[in-house]
CSV table of C-alpha atoms in Angstrom, one decimal:
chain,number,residue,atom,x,y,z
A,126,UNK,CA,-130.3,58.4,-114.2
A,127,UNK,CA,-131.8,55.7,-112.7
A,128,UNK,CA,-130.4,51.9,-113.4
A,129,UNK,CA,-132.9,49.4,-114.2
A,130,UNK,CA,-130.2,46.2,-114.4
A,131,UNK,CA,-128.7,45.2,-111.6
A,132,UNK,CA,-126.2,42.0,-111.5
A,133,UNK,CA,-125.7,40.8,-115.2
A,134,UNK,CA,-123.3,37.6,-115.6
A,135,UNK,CA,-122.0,36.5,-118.7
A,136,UNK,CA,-120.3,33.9,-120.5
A,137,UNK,CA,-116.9,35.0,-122.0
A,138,UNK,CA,-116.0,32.3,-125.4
A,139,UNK,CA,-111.9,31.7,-125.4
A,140,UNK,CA,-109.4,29.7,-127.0
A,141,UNK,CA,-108.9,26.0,-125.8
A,142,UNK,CA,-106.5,26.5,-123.6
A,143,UNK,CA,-103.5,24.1,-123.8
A,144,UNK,CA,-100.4,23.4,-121.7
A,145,UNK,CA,-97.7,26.6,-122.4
A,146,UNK,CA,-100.1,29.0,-123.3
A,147,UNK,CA,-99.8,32.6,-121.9
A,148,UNK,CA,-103.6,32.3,-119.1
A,149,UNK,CA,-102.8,36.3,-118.5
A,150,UNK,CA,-103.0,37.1,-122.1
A,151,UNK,CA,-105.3,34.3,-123.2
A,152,UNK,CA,-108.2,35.6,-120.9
A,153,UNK,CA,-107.6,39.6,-120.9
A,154,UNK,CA,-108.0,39.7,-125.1
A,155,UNK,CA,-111.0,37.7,-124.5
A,156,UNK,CA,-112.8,40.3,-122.2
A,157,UNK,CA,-111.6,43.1,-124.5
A,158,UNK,CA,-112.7,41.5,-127.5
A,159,UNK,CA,-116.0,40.9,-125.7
A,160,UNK,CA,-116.3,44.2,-125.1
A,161,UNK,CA,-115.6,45.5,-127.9
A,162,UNK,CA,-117.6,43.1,-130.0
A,163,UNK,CA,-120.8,43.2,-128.2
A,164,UNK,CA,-120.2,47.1,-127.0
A,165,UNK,CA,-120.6,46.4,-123.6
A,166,UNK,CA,-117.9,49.1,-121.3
A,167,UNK,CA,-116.2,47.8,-118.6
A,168,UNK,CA,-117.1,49.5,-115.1
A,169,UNK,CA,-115.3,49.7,-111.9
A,170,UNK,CA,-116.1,46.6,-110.0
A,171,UNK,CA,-116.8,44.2,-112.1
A,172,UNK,CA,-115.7,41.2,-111.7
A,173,UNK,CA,-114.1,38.5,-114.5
A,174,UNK,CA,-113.1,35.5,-113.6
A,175,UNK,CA,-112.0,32.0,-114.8
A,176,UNK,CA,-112.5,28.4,-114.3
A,177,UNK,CA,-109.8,26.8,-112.5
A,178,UNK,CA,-109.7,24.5,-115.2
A,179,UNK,CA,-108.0,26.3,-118.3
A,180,UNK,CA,-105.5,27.9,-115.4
A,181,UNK,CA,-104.5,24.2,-115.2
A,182,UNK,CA,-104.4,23.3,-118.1
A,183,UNK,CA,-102.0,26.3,-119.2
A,184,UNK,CA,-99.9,25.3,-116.5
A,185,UNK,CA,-99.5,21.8,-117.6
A,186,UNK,CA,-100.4,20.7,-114.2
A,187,UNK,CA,-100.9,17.1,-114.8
A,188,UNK,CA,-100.3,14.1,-113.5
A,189,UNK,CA,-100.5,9.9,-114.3
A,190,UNK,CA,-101.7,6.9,-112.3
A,191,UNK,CA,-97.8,6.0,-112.3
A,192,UNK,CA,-97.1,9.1,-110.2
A,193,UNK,CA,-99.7,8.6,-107.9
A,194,UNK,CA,-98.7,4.8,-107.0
A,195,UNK,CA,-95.1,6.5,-106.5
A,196,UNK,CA,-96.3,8.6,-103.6
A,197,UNK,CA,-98.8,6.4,-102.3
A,198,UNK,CA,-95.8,3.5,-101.7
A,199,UNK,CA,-93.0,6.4,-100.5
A,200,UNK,CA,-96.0,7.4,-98.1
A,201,UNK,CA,-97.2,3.6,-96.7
A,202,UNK,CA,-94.5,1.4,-97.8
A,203,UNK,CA,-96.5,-0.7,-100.4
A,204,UNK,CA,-98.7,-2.3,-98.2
A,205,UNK,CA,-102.1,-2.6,-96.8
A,206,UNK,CA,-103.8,1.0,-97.0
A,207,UNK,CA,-107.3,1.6,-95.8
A,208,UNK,CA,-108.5,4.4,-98.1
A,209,UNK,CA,-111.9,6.2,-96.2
A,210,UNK,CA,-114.0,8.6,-97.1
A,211,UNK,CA,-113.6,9.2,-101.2
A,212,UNK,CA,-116.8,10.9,-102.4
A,213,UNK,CA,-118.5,8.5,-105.5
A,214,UNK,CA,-117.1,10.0,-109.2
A,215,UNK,CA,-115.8,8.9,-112.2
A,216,UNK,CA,-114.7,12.1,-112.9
A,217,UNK,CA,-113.1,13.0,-109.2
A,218,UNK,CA,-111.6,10.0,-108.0
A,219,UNK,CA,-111.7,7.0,-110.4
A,220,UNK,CA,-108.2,7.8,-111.6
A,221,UNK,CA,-107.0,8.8,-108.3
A,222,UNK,CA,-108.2,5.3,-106.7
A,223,UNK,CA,-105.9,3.4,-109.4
A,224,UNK,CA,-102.7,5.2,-108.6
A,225,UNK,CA,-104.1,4.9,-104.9
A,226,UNK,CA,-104.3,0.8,-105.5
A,227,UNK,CA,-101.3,0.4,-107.9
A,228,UNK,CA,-99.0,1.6,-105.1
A,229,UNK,CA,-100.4,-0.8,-102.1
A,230,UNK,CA,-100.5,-4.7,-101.8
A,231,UNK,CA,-104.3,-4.5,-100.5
A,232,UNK,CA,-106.8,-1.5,-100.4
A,233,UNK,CA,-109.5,-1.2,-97.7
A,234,UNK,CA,-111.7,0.8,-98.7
A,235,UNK,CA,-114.0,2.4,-96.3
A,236,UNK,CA,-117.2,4.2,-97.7
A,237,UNK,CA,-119.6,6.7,-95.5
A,238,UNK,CA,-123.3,5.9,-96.2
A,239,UNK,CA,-126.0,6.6,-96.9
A,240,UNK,CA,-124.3,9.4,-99.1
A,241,UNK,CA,-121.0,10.2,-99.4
A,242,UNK,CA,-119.7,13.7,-98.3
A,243,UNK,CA,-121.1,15.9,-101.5
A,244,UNK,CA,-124.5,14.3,-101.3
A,245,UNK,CA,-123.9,11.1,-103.9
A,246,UNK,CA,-126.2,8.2,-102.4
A,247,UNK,CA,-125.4,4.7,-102.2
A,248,UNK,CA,-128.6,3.8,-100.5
A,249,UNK,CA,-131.8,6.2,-99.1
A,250,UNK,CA,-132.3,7.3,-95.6
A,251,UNK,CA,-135.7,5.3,-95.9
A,252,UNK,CA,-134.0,2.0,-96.6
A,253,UNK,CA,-131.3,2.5,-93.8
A,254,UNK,CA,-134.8,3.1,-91.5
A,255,UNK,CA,-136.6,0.4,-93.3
A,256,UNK,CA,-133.7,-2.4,-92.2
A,257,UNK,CA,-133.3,-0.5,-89.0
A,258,UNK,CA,-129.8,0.4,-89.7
A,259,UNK,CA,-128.0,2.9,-87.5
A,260,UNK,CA,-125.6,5.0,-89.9
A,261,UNK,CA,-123.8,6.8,-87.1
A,262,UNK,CA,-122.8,3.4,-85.3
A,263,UNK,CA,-123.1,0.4,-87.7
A,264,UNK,CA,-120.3,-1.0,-89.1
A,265,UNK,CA,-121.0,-3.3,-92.4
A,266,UNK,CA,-119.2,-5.4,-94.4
A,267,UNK,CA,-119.5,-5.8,-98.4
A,268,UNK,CA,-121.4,-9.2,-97.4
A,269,UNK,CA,-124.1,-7.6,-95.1
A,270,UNK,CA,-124.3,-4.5,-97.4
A,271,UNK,CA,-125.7,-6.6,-100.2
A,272,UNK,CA,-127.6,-8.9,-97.9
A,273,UNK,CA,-129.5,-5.5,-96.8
A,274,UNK,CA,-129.4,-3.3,-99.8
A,275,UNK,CA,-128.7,-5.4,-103.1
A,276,UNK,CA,-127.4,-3.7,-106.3
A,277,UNK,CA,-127.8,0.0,-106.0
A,278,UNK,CA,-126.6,2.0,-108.5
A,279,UNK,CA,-126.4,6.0,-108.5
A,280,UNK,CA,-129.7,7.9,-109.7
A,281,UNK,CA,-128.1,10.2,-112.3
A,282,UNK,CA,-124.8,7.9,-113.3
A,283,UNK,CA,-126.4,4.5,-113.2
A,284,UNK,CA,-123.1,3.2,-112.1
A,285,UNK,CA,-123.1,0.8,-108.8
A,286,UNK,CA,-120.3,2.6,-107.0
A,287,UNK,CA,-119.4,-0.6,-105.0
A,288,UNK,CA,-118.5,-2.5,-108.0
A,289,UNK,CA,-116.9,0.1,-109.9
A,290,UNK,CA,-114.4,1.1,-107.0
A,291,UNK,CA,-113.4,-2.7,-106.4
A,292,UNK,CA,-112.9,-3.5,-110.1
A,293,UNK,CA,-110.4,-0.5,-110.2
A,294,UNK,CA,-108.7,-1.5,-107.5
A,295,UNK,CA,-108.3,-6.0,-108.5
A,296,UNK,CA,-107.6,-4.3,-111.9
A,297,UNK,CA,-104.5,-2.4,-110.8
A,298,UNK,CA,-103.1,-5.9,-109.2
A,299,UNK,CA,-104.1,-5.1,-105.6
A,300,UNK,CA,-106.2,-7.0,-102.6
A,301,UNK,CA,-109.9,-5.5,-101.8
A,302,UNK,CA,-112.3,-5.4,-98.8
A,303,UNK,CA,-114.7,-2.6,-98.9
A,304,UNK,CA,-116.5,-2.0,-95.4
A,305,UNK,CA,-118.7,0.8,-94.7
A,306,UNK,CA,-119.1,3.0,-91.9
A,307,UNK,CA,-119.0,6.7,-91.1
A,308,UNK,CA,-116.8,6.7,-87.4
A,309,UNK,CA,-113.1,7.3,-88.8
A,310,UNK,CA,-111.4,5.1,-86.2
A,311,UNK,CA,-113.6,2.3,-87.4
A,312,UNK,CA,-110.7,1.4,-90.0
A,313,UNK,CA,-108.5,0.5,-87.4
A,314,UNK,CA,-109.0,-2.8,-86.9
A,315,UNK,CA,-108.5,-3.6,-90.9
A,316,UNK,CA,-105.8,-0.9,-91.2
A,317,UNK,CA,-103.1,1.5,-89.7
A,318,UNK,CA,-102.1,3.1,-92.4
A,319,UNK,CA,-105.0,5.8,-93.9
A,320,UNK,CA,-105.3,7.5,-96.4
A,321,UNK,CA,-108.0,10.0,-96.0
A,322,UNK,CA,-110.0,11.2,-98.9
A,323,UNK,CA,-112.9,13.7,-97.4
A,324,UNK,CA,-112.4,17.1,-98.5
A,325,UNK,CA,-114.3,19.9,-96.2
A,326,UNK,CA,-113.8,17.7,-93.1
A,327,UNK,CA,-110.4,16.2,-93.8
A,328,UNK,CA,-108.4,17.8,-90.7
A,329,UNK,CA,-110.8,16.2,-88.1
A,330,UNK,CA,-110.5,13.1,-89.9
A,331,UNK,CA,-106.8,12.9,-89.5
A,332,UNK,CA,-106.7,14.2,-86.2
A,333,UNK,CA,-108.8,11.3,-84.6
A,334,UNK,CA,-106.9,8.9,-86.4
A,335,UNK,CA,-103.6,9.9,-85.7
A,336,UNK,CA,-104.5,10.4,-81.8
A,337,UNK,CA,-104.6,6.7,-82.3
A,338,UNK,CA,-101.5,6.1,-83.0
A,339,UNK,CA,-102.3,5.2,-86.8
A,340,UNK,CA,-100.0,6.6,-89.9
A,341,UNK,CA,-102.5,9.1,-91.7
A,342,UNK,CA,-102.4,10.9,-94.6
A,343,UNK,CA,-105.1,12.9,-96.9
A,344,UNK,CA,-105.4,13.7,-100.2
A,345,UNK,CA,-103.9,17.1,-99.9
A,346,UNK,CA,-100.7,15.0,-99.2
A,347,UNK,CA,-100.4,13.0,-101.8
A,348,UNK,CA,-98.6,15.0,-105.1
A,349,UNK,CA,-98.2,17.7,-102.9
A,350,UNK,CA,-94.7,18.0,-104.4
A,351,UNK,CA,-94.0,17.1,-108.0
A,352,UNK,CA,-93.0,13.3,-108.6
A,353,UNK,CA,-90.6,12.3,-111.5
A,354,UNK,CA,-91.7,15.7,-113.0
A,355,UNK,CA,-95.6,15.5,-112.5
A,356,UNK,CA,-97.8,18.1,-111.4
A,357,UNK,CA,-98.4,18.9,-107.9
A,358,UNK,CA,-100.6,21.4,-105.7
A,359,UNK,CA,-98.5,22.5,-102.7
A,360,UNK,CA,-101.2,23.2,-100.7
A,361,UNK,CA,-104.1,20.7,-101.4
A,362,UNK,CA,-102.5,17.5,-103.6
A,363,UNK,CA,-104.9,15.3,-105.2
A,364,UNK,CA,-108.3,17.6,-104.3
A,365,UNK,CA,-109.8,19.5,-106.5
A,366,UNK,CA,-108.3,16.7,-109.4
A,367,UNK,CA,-110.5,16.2,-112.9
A,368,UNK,CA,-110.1,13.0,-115.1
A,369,UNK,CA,-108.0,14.0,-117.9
A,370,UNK,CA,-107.4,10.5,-119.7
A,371,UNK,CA,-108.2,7.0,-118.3
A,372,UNK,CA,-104.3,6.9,-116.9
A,373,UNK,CA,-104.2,10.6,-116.0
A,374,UNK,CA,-105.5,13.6,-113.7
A,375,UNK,CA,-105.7,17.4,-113.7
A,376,UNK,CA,-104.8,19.0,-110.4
A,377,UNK,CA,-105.8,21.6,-109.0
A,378,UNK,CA,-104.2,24.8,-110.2
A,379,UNK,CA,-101.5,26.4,-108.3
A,380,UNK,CA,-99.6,29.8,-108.3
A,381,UNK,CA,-102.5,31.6,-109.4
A,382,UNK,CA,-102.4,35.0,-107.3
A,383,UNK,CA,-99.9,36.0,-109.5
A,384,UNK,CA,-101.9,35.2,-112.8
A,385,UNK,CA,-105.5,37.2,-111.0
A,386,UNK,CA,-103.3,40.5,-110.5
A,387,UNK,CA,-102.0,40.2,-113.7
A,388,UNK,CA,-104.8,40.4,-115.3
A,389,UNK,CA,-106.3,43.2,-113.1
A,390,UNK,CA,-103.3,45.3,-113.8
A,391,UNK,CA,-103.3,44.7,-117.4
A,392,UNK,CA,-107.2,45.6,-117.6
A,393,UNK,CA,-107.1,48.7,-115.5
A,394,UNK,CA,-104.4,49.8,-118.2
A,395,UNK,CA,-106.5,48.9,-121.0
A,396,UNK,CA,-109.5,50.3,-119.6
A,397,UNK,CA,-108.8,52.7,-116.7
A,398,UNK,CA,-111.6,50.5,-114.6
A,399,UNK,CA,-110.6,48.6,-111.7
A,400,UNK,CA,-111.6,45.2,-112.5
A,401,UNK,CA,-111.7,42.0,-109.9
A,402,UNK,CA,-110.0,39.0,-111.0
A,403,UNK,CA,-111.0,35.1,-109.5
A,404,UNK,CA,-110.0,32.1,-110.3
A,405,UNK,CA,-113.1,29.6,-109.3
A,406,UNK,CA,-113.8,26.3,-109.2
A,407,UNK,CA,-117.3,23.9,-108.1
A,408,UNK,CA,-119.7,26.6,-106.8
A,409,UNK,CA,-121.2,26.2,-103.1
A,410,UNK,CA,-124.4,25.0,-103.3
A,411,UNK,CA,-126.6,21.6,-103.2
A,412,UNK,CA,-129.3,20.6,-105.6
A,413,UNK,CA,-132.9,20.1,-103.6
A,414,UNK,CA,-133.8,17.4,-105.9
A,415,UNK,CA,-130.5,15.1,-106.4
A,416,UNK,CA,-129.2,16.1,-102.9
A,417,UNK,CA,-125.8,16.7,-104.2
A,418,UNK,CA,-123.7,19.6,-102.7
A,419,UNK,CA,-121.7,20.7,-105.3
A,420,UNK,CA,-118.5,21.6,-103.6
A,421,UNK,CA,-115.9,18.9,-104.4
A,422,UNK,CA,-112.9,21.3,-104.7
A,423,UNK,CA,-111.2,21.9,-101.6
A,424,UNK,CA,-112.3,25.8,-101.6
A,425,UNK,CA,-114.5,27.8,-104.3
A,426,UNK,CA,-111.7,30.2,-105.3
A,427,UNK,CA,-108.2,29.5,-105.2
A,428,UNK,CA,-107.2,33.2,-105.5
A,429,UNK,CA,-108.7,36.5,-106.0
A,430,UNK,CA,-108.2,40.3,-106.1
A,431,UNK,CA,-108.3,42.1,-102.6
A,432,UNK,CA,-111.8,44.0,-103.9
A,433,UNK,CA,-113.4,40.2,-103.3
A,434,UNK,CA,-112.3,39.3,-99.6
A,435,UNK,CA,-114.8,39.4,-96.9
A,436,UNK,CA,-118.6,39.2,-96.7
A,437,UNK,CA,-121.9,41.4,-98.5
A,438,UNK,CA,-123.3,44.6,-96.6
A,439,UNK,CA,-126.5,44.0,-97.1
A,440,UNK,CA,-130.0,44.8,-95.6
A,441,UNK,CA,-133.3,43.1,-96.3
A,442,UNK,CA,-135.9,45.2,-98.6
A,443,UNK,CA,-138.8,42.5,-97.9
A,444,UNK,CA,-138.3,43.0,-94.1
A,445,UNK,CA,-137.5,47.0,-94.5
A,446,UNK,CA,-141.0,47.4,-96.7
A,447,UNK,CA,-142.8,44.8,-94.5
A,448,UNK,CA,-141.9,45.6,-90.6
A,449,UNK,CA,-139.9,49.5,-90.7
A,450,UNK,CA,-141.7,51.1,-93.5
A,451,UNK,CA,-145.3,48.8,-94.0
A,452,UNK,CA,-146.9,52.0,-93.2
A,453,UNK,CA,-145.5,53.6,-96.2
A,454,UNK,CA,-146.1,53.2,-100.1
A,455,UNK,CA,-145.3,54.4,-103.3
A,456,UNK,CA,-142.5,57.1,-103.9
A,457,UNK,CA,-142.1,57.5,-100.1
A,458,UNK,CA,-140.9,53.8,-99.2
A,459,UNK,CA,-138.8,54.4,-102.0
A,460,UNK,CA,-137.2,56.8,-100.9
A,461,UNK,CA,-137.2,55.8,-97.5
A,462,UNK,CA,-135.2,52.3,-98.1
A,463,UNK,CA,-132.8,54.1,-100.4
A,464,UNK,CA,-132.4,56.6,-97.2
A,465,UNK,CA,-131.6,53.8,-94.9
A,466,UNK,CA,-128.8,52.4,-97.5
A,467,UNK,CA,-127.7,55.3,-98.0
A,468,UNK,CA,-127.3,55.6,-93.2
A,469,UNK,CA,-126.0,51.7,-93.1
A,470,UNK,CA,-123.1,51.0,-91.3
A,471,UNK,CA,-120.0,49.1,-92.9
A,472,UNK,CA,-121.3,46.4,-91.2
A,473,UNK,CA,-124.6,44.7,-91.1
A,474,UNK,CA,-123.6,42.1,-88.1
A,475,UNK,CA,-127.0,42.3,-85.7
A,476,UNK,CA,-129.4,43.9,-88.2
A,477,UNK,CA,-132.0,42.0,-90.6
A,478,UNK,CA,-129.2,41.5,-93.1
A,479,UNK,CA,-128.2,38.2,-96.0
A,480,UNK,CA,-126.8,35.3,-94.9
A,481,UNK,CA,-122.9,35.8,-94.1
A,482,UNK,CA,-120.6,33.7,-96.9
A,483,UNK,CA,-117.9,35.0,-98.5
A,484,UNK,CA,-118.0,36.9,-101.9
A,485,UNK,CA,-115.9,34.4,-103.3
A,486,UNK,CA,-118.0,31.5,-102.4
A,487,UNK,CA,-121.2,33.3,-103.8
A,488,UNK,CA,-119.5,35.0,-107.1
A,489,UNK,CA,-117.8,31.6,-107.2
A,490,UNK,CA,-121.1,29.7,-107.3
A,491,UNK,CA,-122.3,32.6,-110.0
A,492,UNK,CA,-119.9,31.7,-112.0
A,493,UNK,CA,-119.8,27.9,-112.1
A,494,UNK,CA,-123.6,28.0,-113.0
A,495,UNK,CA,-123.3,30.7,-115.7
A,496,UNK,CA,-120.1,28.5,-117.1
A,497,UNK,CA,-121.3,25.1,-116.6
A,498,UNK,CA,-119.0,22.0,-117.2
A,499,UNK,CA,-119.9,20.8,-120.9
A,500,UNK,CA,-119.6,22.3,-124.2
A,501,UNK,CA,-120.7,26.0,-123.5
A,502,UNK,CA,-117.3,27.2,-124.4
A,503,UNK,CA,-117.2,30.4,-121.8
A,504,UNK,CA,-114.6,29.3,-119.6
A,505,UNK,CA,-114.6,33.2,-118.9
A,506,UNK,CA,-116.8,35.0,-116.6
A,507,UNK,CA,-117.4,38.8,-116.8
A,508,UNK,CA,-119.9,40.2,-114.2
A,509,UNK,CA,-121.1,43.1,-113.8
A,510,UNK,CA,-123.5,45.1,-111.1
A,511,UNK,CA,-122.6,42.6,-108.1
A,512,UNK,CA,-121.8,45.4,-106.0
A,513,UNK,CA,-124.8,47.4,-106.9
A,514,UNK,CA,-127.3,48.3,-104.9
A,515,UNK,CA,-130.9,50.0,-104.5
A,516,UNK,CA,-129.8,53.6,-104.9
A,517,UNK,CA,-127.0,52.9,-107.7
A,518,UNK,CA,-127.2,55.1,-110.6
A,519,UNK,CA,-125.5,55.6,-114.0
């Protein structure tokens, strides 16, 4: 029989997950209740997956501003740290820039502009053009910023980034001079020791500046090991970190391949289908209208089921119906595209195909906007049909 639905994602409601509680159990009765509730069958290759949040949170992976300072002053020594690149949030680094501050004598901070690296403006391209400022070169102080550009404050947040960041820092008891400039090295001359905060383009970052001689870390680094108990993240530190409380952070969860298999195993024994399992964080796209690129974890998924590695196999209908097949119509191009599906090679590399990323990036970015971040409650994500195509039938 022929299918008319193809990809379907849906919500999954769950507990609140606190700190203790069994993630593997938690999120496996919640698709089988699902299931059973609103008689929907599991198939083979569907996919659930859950936010990286409630992983987190089960794992008690926390951490406070005291904690931070710790590793910030074991790192630099407690004294002047010129912290560049941090992306404009409340939410993603507000807490982290107090333990940053509370652990140095001064902070330099060092901001990219005209956006930061997720898209978050401080100023327009049209007023860097307007007072013929060069962002790729230009180096300005906090003075000359204002001189040029006045009081901005961020389109969707109304918060004037500038002012925020250096009232955190006076307010944790250390020195501030904000500069702003998109060259790395252009910290030197106010700083040798860096703290780098990009995320995607961290390990360029560090390489430059430690080629000159300066003491570098990122991010990743700091909490990368627990501190007077506190949570940590092994491989990526501070990124990836939520606001939990005004003196404390959520990291980044860790140790979840073990929790994704888990739950595949105990679904496939519930069910006799072989589910995927994810664990997902910020999807991978950027909004046309606010210019913000979502990605502000260090990755999309931090761990998934083997069905999710690599890239789709997929060809083109549009271009199949409109170049190969425009001479043919009806029942006949039908059947002609499902022929051609049906012929594909595994791979698609050279042929009118989609856009390479990785499953996990685009399930990943399924997810996250099916889920949202506020008060939907479906922490849980059960797809189905992904790996459908044209010819699939029941």
């Amino acid at each position: 029989m022929e299918r008319f639905f193809g990809t379907v994602s849906r919500g999954v409601r769950a507990p609140i997950i606190k700190n203790g509680d069994d993630i593997v159990e938690i999120v496996t009765k919640s698709v089988l209740d699902a299931s059973k509730s609103e008689g929907v069958s599991f198939r083979d290759h569907d996919v659930v997956a859950m936010t990286e949040a409630i992983v987190a949170r089960a794992q008690g992976n926390y951490a406070t501003v005291d904690q931070i300072a710790e590793d910030v002053k074991a790192k630099f020594g407690g004294q002047t740290v010129g912290v560049i690149f941090p992306i404009l949030s409340r939410n993603r680094f507000s807490v982290c820039l107090k333990g940053i501050a509370k652990g140095a004598k001064k902070i330099v901070l060092m901001l990219s502009y005209p956006s930061d690296e997720v898209g978050n403006h401080l100023i327009s391209l049209d007023a860097l053009d307007e007072k013929g400022v060069n962002p790729y070169t230009d180096v300005l102080t906090e003075q000359k910023y204002r001189e040029l550009f006045g009081y901005e404050k961020h389109r969707f947040t109304g918060v004037d980034y500038v002012e925020y960041y250096r009232e955190l820092i006076t307010e944790m008891g250390a020195d501030c001079e904000i500069i702003f400039a998109n060259n790395a090295k252009a910290i030197l001359p106010y700083a040798t020791n860096v703290l780098c905060c990009d995320i995607h383009t961290r390990a360029r970052t560090k390489r430059l500046l430690k080629s000159e001689g300066a003491t570098v870390f990122g991010l990743d680094d700091i909490l990368s090991s627990s501190v007077n108990g506190s949570g940590y993240n092994e491989n990526y530190g501070l990124l990836g970190s939520n606001k939990a409380t005004e003196e404390s952070i959520k990291l980044f969860p860790r140790d979840c391949q073990p929790i994704v298999d888990a739950i595949q195993e105990k679904l496939y024994k519930a069910t006799g289908k072989r589910v995927e399992v994810m664990v997902y964080g910020d999807g991978a796209f950027k909004d046309p209208v606010g210019k913000i690129w979502e990605l502000a974890d260090p990755v999309v998924s931090p761990a998934y089921t083997k069905g999710l590695e690599g890239t789709p196999n997929e060809l083109k209908l549009k271009y199949l119906a409109d170049n190969d097949y425009k001479d043919l119509s009806g029942d006949a191009l039908k059947q002609a595209i499902k022929d051609r599906i049906h012929d594909k090679d595994l791979s698609v590399v050279g042929q009118m195909g989609t856009t390479p990323r990785r499953l996990t990036d685009l399930i990943g970015s399924l997810c996250d906007l099916t889920s949202g971040s506020g008060d939907k409650g479906t922490p849980i994500i059960w797809i189905q049909g992904y790996f459908d195509n044209y010819t699939t039938e029941y």
